[in-house]
């Protein structure tokens, strides 16, 4: 990570803590990059995605108990 991005992340974190809406960030807190670089990474949760995630978690737990 370069110094300019690190400074921008810190600035956006401070501004968000002060009340700025997360959609107004220039950086992505989650991916630690510029917001324009990860626009397509963020997907809204849907019922289908949440259900699929729950099924996967249950599968992992089931397999862990079998071992």
Short mmCIF file of N, CA and C in Angstrom, two decimals:
data_model
loop_
_atom_site.label_atom_id
_atom_site.label_comp_id
_atom_site.label_asym_id
_atom_site.label_seq_id
_atom_site.Cartn_x
_atom_site.Cartn_y
_atom_site.Cartn_z
N UNK A 1 0.85 -1.16 0.00
CA UNK A 1 0.00 0.00 0.00
C UNK A 1 0.91 1.24 0.00
N UNK A 2 0.59 2.17 -0.87
CA UNK A 2 1.41 3.37 -0.92
C UNK A 2 0.96 4.39 0.14
N UNK A 3 1.79 5.39 0.37
CA UNK A 3 1.52 6.38 1.43
C UNK A 3 0.26 7.19 1.15
N UNK A 4 0.01 7.48 -0.12
CA UNK A 4 -1.17 8.27 -0.47
C UNK A 4 -2.45 7.50 -0.13
N UNK A 5 -2.49 6.22 -0.44
CA UNK A 5 -3.66 5.40 -0.13
C UNK A 5 -3.83 5.25 1.37
N UNK A 6 -2.74 5.02 2.08
CA UNK A 6 -2.81 4.88 3.55
C UNK A 6 -3.36 6.14 4.19
N UNK A 7 -2.91 7.30 3.71
CA UNK A 7 -3.40 8.57 4.25
C UNK A 7 -4.87 8.77 3.93
N UNK A 8 -5.27 8.38 2.72
CA UNK A 8 -6.68 8.53 2.32
C UNK A 8 -7.58 7.60 3.13
N UNK A 9 -7.12 6.38 3.40
CA UNK A 9 -7.88 5.44 4.23
C UNK A 9 -8.09 6.01 5.63
N UNK A 10 -7.02 6.53 6.20
CA UNK A 10 -7.10 7.11 7.54
C UNK A 10 -8.06 8.30 7.55
N UNK A 11 -7.95 9.16 6.55
CA UNK A 11 -8.82 10.34 6.45
C UNK A 11 -10.28 9.92 6.33
N UNK A 12 -10.56 8.93 5.46
CA UNK A 12 -11.94 8.46 5.28
C UNK A 12 -12.48 7.82 6.56
N UNK A 13 -11.63 7.08 7.27
CA UNK A 13 -12.05 6.48 8.54
C UNK A 13 -12.43 7.56 9.54
N UNK A 14 -11.61 8.60 9.62
CA UNK A 14 -11.90 9.70 10.55
C UNK A 14 -13.17 10.45 10.15
N UNK A 15 -13.34 10.70 8.87
CA UNK A 15 -14.53 11.41 8.41
C UNK A 15 -15.78 10.57 8.64
N UNK A 16 -15.68 9.26 8.43
CA UNK A 16 -16.83 8.39 8.64
C UNK A 16 -17.18 8.34 10.13
N UNK A 17 -16.17 8.30 11.00
CA UNK A 17 -16.40 8.31 12.44
C UNK A 17 -17.06 9.62 12.87
N UNK A 18 -16.80 10.68 12.13
CA UNK A 18 -17.39 11.99 12.44
C UNK A 18 -18.79 12.15 11.87
N UNK A 19 -19.28 11.16 11.13
CA UNK A 19 -20.65 11.21 10.64
C UNK A 19 -20.84 11.14 9.13
N UNK A 20 -19.74 11.10 8.37
CA UNK A 20 -19.87 10.98 6.92
C UNK A 20 -20.48 9.63 6.57
N UNK A 21 -21.33 9.60 5.58
CA UNK A 21 -21.94 8.34 5.13
C UNK A 21 -20.88 7.50 4.43
N UNK A 22 -20.93 6.19 4.66
CA UNK A 22 -19.92 5.28 4.10
C UNK A 22 -19.88 5.32 2.58
N UNK A 23 -21.00 5.63 1.94
CA UNK A 23 -21.03 5.69 0.47
C UNK A 23 -20.23 6.86 -0.08
N UNK A 24 -19.86 7.81 0.77
CA UNK A 24 -19.10 8.98 0.32
C UNK A 24 -17.59 8.80 0.43
N UNK A 25 -17.15 7.60 0.81
CA UNK A 25 -15.72 7.33 0.94
C UNK A 25 -15.03 7.34 -0.43
N UNK A 26 -13.78 7.77 -0.44
CA UNK A 26 -12.93 7.67 -1.64
C UNK A 26 -12.18 6.35 -1.65
N UNK A 27 -12.15 5.69 -0.49
CA UNK A 27 -11.43 4.43 -0.33
C UNK A 27 -12.39 3.35 0.15
N UNK A 28 -11.95 2.11 0.05
CA UNK A 28 -12.75 0.97 0.52
C UNK A 28 -12.12 0.44 1.80
N UNK A 29 -12.84 0.56 2.91
CA UNK A 29 -12.33 0.08 4.19
C UNK A 29 -12.14 -1.43 4.17
N UNK A 30 -13.06 -2.14 3.56
CA UNK A 30 -13.01 -3.60 3.53
C UNK A 30 -11.81 -4.13 2.76
N UNK A 31 -11.59 -3.60 1.57
CA UNK A 31 -10.54 -4.12 0.69
C UNK A 31 -9.24 -3.33 0.77
N UNK A 32 -9.22 -2.24 1.55
CA UNK A 32 -8.03 -1.40 1.71
C UNK A 32 -7.47 -0.96 0.37
N UNK A 33 -8.35 -0.42 -0.47
CA UNK A 33 -7.93 0.08 -1.77
C UNK A 33 -8.81 1.29 -2.12
N UNK A 34 -8.57 1.86 -3.29
CA UNK A 34 -9.41 2.96 -3.75
C UNK A 34 -10.79 2.43 -4.09
N UNK A 35 -11.81 3.20 -3.79
CA UNK A 35 -13.19 2.76 -3.99
C UNK A 35 -13.45 2.41 -5.45
N UNK A 36 -12.86 3.14 -6.36
CA UNK A 36 -13.10 2.89 -7.78
C UNK A 36 -12.52 1.54 -8.23
N UNK A 37 -11.56 0.99 -7.49
CA UNK A 37 -10.95 -0.29 -7.84
C UNK A 37 -11.78 -1.49 -7.42
N UNK A 38 -12.72 -1.28 -6.52
CA UNK A 38 -13.46 -2.44 -6.01
C UNK A 38 -14.97 -2.26 -6.09
N UNK A 39 -15.44 -1.41 -6.96
CA UNK A 39 -16.88 -1.15 -7.07
C UNK A 39 -17.68 -2.43 -7.31
N UNK A 40 -17.15 -3.34 -8.09
CA UNK A 40 -17.89 -4.55 -8.43
C UNK A 40 -17.72 -5.67 -7.41
N UNK A 41 -16.87 -5.49 -6.41
CA UNK A 41 -16.67 -6.52 -5.40
C UNK A 41 -17.80 -6.54 -4.37
N UNK A 42 -18.43 -5.41 -4.17
CA UNK A 42 -19.47 -5.31 -3.16
C UNK A 42 -20.82 -5.68 -3.77
N UNK A 43 -21.39 -6.73 -3.23
CA UNK A 43 -22.70 -7.15 -3.71
C UNK A 43 -23.67 -7.10 -2.55
N UNK A 44 -24.86 -6.62 -2.83
CA UNK A 44 -25.87 -6.57 -1.79
C UNK A 44 -26.31 -7.98 -1.43
N UNK A 45 -26.55 -8.22 -0.14
CA UNK A 45 -27.02 -9.54 0.25
C UNK A 45 -28.45 -9.78 -0.25
N UNK A 46 -28.68 -10.95 -0.76
CA UNK A 46 -30.03 -11.34 -1.18
C UNK A 46 -30.41 -12.57 -0.35
N UNK A 47 -31.68 -12.88 -0.36
CA UNK A 47 -32.14 -14.05 0.39
C UNK A 47 -31.43 -15.32 -0.09
N UNK A 48 -31.25 -15.44 -1.40
CA UNK A 48 -30.58 -16.60 -1.95
C UNK A 48 -29.14 -16.72 -1.50
N UNK A 49 -28.41 -15.60 -1.49
CA UNK A 49 -27.02 -15.62 -1.04
C UNK A 49 -26.92 -15.95 0.45
N UNK A 50 -27.81 -15.36 1.25
CA UNK A 50 -27.79 -15.64 2.68
C UNK A 50 -28.13 -17.10 2.96
N UNK A 51 -29.09 -17.64 2.23
CA UNK A 51 -29.45 -19.05 2.40
C UNK A 51 -28.29 -19.95 1.99
N UNK A 52 -27.66 -19.65 0.88
CA UNK A 52 -26.53 -20.45 0.41
C UNK A 52 -25.38 -20.40 1.42
N UNK A 53 -25.15 -19.25 2.00
CA UNK A 53 -24.09 -19.12 3.01
C UNK A 53 -24.43 -19.95 4.25
N UNK A 54 -25.69 -19.92 4.68
CA UNK A 54 -26.11 -20.70 5.84
C UNK A 54 -25.97 -22.19 5.57
N UNK A 55 -26.33 -22.63 4.38
CA UNK A 55 -26.20 -24.05 4.02
C UNK A 55 -24.73 -24.46 4.03
N UNK A 56 -23.86 -23.61 3.50
CA UNK A 56 -22.43 -23.91 3.48
C UNK A 56 -21.87 -23.99 4.89
N UNK A 57 -22.27 -23.09 5.76
CA UNK A 57 -21.81 -23.12 7.15
C UNK A 57 -22.28 -24.40 7.83
N UNK A 58 -23.52 -24.78 7.61
CA UNK A 58 -24.04 -26.03 8.18
C UNK A 58 -23.28 -27.24 7.65
N UNK A 59 -22.93 -27.24 6.37
CA UNK A 59 -22.17 -28.34 5.78
C UNK A 59 -20.80 -28.45 6.42
N UNK A 60 -20.14 -27.32 6.62
CA UNK A 60 -18.82 -27.31 7.24
C UNK A 60 -18.90 -27.82 8.67
N UNK A 61 -19.89 -27.36 9.41
CA UNK A 61 -20.06 -27.82 10.80
C UNK A 61 -20.34 -29.33 10.86
N UNK A 62 -21.18 -29.81 9.96
CA UNK A 62 -21.51 -31.22 9.92
C UNK A 62 -20.26 -32.05 9.65
N UNK A 63 -19.48 -31.64 8.67
CA UNK A 63 -18.27 -32.38 8.32
C UNK A 63 -17.24 -32.31 9.44
N UNK A 64 -17.19 -31.21 10.17
CA UNK A 64 -16.24 -31.08 11.29
C UNK A 64 -16.61 -32.03 12.42
N UNK A 65 -17.90 -32.25 12.64
CA UNK A 65 -18.35 -33.17 13.70
C UNK A 65 -18.07 -34.61 13.34
N UNK A 66 -18.08 -34.92 12.06
CA UNK A 66 -17.86 -36.30 11.61
C UNK A 66 -16.40 -36.73 11.85
N UNK A 67 -15.49 -35.79 11.87
CA UNK A 67 -14.07 -36.13 11.97
C UNK A 67 -13.63 -36.40 13.36
#
